[in-house]
Coordinates of N, CA and C in Angstrom, one line a residue:
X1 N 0.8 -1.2 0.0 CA 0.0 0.0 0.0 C 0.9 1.3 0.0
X2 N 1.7 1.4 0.6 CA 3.2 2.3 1.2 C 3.2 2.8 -0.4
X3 N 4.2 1.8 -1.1 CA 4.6 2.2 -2.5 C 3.7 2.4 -3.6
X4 N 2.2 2.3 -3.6 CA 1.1 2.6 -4.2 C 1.0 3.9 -4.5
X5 N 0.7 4.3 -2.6 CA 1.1 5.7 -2.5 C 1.9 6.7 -2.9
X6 N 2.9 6.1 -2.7 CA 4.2 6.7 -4.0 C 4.1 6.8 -4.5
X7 N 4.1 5.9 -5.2 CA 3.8 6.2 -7.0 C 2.1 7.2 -7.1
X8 N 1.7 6.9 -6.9 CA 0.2 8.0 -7.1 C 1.0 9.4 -6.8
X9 N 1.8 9.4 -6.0 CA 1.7 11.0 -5.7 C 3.0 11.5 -6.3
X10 N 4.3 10.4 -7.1 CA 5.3 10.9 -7.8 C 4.6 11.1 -9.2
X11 N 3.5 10.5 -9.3 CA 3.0 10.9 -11.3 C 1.4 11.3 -10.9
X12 N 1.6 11.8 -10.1 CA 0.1 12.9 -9.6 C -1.0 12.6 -9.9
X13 N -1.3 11.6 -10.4 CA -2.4 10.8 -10.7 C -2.9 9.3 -10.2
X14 N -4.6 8.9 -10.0 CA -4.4 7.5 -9.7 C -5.6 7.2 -10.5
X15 N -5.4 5.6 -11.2 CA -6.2 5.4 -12.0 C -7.0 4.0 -11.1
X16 N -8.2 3.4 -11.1 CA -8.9 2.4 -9.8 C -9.7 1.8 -11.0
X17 N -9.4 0.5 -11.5 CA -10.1 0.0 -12.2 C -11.4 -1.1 -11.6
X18 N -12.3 -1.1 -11.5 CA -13.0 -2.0 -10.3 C -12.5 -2.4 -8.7
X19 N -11.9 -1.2 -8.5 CA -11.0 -1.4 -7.0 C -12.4 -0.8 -5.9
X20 N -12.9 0.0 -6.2 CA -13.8 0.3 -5.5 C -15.7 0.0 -5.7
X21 N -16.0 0.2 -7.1 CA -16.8 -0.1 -7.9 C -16.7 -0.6 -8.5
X22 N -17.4 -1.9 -8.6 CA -17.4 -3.1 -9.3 C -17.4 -2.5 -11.1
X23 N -16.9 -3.0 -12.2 CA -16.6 -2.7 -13.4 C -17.1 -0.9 -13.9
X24 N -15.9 -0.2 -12.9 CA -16.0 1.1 -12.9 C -14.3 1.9 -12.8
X25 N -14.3 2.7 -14.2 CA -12.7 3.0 -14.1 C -13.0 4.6 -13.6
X26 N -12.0 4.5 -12.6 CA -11.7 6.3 -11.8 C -10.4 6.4 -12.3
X27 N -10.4 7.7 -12.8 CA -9.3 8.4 -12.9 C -9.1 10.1 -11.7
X28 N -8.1 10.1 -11.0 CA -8.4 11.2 -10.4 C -6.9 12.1 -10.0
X29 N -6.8 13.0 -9.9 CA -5.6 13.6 -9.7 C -6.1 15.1 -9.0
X30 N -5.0 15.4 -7.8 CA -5.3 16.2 -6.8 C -5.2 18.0 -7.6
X31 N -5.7 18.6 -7.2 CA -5.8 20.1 -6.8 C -4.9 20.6 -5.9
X32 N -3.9 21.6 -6.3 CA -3.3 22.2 -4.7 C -3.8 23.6 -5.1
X33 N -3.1 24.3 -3.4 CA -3.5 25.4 -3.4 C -2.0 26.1 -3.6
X34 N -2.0 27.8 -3.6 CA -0.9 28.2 -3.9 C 0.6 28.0 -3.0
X35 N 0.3 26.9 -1.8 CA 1.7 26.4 -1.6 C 2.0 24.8 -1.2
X36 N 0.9 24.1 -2.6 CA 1.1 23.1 -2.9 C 0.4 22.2 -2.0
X37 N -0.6 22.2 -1.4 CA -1.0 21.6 -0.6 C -2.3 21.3 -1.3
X38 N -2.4 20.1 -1.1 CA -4.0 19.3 -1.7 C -5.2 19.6 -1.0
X39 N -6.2 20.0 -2.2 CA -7.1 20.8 -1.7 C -8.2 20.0 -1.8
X40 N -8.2 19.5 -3.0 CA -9.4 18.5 -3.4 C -8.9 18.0 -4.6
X41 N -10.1 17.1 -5.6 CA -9.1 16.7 -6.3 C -10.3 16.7 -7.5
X42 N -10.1 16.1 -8.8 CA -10.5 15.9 -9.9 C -10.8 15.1 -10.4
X43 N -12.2 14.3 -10.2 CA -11.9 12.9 -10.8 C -13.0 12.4 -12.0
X44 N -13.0 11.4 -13.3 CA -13.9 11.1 -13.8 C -13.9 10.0 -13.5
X45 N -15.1 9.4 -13.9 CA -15.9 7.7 -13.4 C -16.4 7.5 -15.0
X46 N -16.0 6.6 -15.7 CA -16.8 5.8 -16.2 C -16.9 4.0 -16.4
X47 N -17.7 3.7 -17.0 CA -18.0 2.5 -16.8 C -16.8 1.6 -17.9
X48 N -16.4 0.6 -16.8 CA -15.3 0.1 -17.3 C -15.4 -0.6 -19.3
X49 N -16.8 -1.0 -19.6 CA -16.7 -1.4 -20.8 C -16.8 -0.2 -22.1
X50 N -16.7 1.3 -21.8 CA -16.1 2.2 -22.5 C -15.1 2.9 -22.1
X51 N -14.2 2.2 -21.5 CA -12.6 2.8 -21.3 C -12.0 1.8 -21.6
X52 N -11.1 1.5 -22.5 CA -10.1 0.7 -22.9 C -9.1 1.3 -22.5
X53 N -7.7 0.9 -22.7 CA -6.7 1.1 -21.9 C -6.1 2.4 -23.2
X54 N -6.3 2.4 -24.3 CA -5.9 4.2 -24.9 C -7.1 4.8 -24.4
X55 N -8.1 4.1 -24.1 CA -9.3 5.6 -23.7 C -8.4 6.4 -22.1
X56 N -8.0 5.1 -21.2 CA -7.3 5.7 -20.2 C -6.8 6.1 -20.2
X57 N -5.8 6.3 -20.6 CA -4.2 7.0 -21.7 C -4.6 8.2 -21.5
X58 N -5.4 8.3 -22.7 CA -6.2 9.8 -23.1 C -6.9 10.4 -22.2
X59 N -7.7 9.9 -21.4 CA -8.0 10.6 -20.1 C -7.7 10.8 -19.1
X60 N -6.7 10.1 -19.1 CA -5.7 10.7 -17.4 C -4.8 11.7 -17.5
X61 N -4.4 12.0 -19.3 CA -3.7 13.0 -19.6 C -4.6 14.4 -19.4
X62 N -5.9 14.2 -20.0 CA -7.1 15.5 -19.6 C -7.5 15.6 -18.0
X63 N -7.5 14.8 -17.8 CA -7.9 14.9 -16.0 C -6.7 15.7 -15.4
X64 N -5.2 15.0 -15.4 CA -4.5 15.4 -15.0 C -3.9 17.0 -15.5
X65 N -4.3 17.5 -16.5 CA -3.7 18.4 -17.0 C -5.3 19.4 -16.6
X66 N -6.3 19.1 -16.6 CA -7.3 20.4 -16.1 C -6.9 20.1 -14.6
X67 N -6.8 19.4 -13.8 CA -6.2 19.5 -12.2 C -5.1 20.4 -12.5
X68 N -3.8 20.3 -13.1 CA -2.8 21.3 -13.0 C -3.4 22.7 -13.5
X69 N -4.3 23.0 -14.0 CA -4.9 24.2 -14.6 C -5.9 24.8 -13.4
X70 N -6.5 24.4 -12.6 CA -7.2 24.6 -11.5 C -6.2 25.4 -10.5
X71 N -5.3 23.9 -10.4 CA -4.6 24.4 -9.4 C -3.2 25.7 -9.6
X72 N -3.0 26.5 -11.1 CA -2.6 27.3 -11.2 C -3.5 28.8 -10.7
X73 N -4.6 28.2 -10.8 CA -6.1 29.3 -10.6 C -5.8 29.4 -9.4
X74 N -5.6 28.1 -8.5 CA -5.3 28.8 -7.2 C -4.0 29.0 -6.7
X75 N -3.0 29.3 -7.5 CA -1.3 30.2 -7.4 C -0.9 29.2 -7.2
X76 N -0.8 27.7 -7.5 CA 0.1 27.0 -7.4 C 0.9 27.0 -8.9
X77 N 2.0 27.1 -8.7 CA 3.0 27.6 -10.3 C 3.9 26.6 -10.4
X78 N 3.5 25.2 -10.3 CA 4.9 24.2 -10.3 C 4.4 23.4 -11.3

């Protein structure tokens, strides 16, 4: 679980394919505020049999990049 965590928070994203909801893919990535501190976060849900693994590709790169656009809104600049 330790190194899970890691890694989710070294590539600022976490993708949960039926981990929580039975054949349901989350993609989510955090929000900070202007001194980097997680504020809330960003997540889409859809149903695992219209995400294939380029659909996830493709959306964890838009999830994760409107979270870094948010959280420039709120003066985080990194």
């Amino acid at each position: 679980m330790k190194e899970q965590l890691k890694q989710i928070r070294n590539q600022d994203y976490c993708v949960c394919i039926s981990e929580f909801i039975e054949n349901m893919v989350s993609i989510s990535s955090p929000i900070r505020d202007s001194v980097g501190q997680v504020i809330s976060a960003i997540t889409l849900i859809a149903p695992t049999q219209r995400m294939d693994e380029d659909r996830i590709v493709f959306y964890t790169h838009k999830v994760v990049k409107t979270a870094k656009e948010i959280s420039r809104q709120f003066g985080f600049l990194k």
